[in-house]
PDB file of C-alpha atoms in Angstrom:
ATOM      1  CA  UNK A 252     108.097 117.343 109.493  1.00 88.00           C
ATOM      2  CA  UNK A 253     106.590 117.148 113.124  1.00 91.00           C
ATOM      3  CA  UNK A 254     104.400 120.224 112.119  1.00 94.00           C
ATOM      4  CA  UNK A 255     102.765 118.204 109.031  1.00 95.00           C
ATOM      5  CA  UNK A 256     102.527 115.065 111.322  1.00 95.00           C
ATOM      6  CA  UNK A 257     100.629 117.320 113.881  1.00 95.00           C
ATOM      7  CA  UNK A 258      98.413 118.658 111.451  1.00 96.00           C
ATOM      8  CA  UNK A 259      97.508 115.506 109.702  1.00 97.00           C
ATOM      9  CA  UNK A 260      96.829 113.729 113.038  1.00 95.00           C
ATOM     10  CA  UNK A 261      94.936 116.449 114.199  1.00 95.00           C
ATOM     11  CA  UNK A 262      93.169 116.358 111.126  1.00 95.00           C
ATOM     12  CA  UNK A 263      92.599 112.741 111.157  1.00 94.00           C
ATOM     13  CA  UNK A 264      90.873 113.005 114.690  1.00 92.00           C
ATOM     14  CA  UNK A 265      88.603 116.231 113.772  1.00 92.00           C
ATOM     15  CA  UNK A 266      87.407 114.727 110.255  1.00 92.00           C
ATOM     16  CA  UNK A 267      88.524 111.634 109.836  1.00 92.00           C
ATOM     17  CA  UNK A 268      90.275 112.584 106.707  1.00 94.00           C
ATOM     18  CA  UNK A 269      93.989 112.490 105.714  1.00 96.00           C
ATOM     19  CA  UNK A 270      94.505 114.974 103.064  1.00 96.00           C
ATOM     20  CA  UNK A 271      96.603 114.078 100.147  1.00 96.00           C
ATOM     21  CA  UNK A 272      98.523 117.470  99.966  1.00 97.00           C
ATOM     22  CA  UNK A 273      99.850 116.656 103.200  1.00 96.00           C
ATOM     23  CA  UNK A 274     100.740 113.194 102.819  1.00 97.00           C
ATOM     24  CA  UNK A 275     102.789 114.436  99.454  1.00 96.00           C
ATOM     25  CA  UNK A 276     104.258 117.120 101.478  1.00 96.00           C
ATOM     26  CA  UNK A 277     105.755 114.970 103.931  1.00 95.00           C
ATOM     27  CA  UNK A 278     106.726 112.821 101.134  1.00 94.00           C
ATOM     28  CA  UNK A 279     108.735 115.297  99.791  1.00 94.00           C
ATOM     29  CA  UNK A 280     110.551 116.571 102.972  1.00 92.00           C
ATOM     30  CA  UNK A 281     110.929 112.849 103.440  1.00 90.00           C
ATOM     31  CA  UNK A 282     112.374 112.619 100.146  1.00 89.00           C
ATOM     32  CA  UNK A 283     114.906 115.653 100.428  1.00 89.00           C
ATOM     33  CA  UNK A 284     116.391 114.549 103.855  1.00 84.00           C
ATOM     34  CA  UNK A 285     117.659 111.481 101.770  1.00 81.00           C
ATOM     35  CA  UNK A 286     119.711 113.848 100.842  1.00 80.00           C
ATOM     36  CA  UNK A 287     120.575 115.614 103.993  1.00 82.00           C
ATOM     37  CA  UNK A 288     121.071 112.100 105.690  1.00 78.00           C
ATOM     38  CA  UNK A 289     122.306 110.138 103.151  1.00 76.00           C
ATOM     39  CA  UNK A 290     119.543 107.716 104.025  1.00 77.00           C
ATOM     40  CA  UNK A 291     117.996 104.765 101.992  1.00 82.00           C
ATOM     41  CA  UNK A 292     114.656 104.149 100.588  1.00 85.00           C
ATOM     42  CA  UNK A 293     113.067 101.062 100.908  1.00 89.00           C
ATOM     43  CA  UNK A 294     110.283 100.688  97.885  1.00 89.00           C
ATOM     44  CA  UNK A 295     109.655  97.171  97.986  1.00 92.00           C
ATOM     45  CA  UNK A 296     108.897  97.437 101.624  1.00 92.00           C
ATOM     46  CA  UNK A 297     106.463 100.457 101.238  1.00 93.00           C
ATOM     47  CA  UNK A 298     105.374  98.384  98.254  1.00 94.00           C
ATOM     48  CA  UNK A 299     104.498  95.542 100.275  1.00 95.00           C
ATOM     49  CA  UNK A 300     102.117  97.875 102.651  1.00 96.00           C
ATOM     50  CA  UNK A 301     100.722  99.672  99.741  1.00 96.00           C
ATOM     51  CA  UNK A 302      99.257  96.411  98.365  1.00 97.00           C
ATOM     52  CA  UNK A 303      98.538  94.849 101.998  1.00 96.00           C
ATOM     53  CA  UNK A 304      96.908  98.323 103.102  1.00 96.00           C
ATOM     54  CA  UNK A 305      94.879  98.359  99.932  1.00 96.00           C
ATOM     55  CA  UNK A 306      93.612  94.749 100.680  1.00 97.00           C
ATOM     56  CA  UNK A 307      92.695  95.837 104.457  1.00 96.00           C
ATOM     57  CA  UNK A 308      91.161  98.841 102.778  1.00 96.00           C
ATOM     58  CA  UNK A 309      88.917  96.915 100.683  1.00 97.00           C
ATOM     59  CA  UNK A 310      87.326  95.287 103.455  1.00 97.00           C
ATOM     60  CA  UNK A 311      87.114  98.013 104.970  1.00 92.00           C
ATOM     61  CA  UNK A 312      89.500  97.765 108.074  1.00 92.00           C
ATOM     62  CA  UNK A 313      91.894 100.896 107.587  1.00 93.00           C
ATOM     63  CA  UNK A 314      90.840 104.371 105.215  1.00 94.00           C
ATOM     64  CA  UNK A 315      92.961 105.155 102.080  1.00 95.00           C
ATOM     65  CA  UNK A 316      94.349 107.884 103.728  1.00 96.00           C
ATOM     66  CA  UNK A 317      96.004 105.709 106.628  1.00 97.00           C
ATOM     67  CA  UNK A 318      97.400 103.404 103.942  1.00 97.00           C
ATOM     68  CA  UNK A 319      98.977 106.076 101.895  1.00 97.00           C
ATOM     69  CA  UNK A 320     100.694 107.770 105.057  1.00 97.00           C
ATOM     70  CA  UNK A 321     101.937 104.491 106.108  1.00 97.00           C
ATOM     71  CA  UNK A 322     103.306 103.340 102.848  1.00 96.00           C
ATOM     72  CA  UNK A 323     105.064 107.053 102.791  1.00 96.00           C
ATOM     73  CA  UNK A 324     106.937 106.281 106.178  1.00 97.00           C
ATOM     74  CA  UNK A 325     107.376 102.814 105.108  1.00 96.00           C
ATOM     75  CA  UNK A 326     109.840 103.844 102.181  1.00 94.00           C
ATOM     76  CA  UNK A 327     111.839 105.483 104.695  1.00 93.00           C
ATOM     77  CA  UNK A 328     112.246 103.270 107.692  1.00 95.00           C
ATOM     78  CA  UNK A 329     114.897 101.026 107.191  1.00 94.00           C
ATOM     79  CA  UNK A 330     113.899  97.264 107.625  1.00 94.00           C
ATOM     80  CA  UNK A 331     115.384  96.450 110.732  1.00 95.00           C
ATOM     81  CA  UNK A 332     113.004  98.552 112.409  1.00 97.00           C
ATOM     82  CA  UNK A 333     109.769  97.853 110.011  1.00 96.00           C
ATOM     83  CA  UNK A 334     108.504  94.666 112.430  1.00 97.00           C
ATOM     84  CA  UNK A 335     108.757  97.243 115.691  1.00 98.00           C
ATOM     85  CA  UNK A 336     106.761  99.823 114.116  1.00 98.00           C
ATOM     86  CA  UNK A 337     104.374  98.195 112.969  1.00 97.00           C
ATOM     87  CA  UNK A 338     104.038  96.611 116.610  1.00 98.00           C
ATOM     88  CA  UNK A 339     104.575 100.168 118.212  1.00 98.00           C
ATOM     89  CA  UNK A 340     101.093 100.981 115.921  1.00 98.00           C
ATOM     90  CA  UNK A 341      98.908  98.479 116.731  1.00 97.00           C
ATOM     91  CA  UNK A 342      99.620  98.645 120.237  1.00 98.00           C
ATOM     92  CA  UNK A 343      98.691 102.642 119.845  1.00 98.00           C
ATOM     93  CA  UNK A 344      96.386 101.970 118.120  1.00 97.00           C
ATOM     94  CA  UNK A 345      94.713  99.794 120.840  1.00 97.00           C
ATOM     95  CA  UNK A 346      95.042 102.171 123.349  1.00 98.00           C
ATOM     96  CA  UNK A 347      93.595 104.970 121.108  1.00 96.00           C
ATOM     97  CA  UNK A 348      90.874 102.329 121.169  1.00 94.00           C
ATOM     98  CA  UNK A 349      90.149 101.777 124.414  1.00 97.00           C
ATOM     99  CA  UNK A 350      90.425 105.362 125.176  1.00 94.00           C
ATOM    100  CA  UNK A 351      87.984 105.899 122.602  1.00 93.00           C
ATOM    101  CA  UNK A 352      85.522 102.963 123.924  1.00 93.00           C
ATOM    102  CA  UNK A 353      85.604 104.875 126.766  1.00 95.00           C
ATOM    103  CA  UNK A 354      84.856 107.466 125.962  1.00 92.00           C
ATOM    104  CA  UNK A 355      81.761 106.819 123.813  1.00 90.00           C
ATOM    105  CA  UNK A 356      80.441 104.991 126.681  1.00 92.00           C
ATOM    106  CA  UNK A 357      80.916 107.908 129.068  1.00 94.00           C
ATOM    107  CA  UNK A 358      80.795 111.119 126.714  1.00 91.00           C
ATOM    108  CA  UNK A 359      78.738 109.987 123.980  1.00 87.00           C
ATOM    109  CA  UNK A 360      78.521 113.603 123.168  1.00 87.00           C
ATOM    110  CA  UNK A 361      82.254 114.005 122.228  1.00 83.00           C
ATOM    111  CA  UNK A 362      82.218 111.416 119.744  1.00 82.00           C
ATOM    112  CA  UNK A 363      81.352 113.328 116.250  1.00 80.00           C
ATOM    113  CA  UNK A 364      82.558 110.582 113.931  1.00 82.00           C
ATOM    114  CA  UNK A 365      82.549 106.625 113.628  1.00 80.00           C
ATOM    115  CA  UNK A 366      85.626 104.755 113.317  1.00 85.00           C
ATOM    116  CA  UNK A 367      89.324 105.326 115.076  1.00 90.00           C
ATOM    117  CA  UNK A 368      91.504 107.812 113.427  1.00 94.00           C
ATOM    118  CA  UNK A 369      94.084 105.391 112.744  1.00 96.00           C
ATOM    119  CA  UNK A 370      96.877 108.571 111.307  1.00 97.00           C
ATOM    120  CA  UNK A 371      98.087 109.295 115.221  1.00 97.00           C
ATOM    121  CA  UNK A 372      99.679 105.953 115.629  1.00 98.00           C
ATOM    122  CA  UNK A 373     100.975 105.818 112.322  1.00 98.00           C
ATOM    123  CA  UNK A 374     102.376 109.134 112.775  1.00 98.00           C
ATOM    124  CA  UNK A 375     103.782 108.275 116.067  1.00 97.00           C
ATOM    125  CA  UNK A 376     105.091 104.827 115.203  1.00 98.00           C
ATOM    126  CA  UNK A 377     106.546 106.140 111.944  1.00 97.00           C
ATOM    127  CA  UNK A 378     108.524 109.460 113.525  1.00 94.00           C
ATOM    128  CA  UNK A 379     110.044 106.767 115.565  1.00 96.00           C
ATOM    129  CA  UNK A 380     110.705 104.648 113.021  1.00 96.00           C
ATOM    130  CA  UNK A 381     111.999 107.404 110.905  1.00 94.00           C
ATOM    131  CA  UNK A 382     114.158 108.768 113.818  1.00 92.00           C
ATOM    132  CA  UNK A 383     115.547 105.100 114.517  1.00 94.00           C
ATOM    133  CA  UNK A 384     116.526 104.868 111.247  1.00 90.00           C
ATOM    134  CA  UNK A 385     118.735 107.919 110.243  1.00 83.00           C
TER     135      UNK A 385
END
């Protein structure tokens, strides 16, 4: 699991891209170490950031790709923890903004792509959340 959740933010920062093979892949580990942990899924919860995700999509605040890893580790992080993730990820996600502010105001070389790849804090946020939850 931490290999695809390298590779994906990695990915995410090179191309801003999160490819759907790997967001099924770590579905499906996701999905067999329900049955390793005897864990729960939580659909209507990943169902609820599915349609919110879609709607932030739309207007063109987060990319698909984002929404469709976040709804994945969204039907396996158990509620309690849902409300500290998703703080955990925005406040990532705004230092992954400054940083990159910075950055384009100092390197502008280094910056090949517009927009913040949004898939490291989600990936972060949601091994914790994940982890917190077995």
């Amino acid at each position: 699991m931490t290999t695809i959740c390298l590779s994906i933010g990695w990915n995410d920062l090179q191309h801003r891209v999160v490819k759907n093979k790997s967001v099924l892949l770590l579905a499906g580990i996701l999905a067999f170490s329900i049955f390793l942990f005897d864990s729960k899924i939580h659909l209507i919860q990943a169902s609820l950031v599915l349609i919110s995700g879609m709607c932030l999509w739309k207007v063109g605040v987060f990319g698909a790709g984002d929404i469709k890893l976040a709804s994945v580790f969204a039907i396996f992080i158990a509620p309690d923890y849902s409300l500290l993730v998703l703080f955990l990820m925005l406040v990532i996600g705004g230092v992954e903004a400054l940083l990159y502010l910075l950055i384009r105001t100092t390197y502008p070389h280094l910056i090949r792509h517009g927009g913040i790849p949004f898939a490291i804090p989600i990936v972060i946020s949601g091994f914790f959340g994940i982890s917190a939850s077995i």
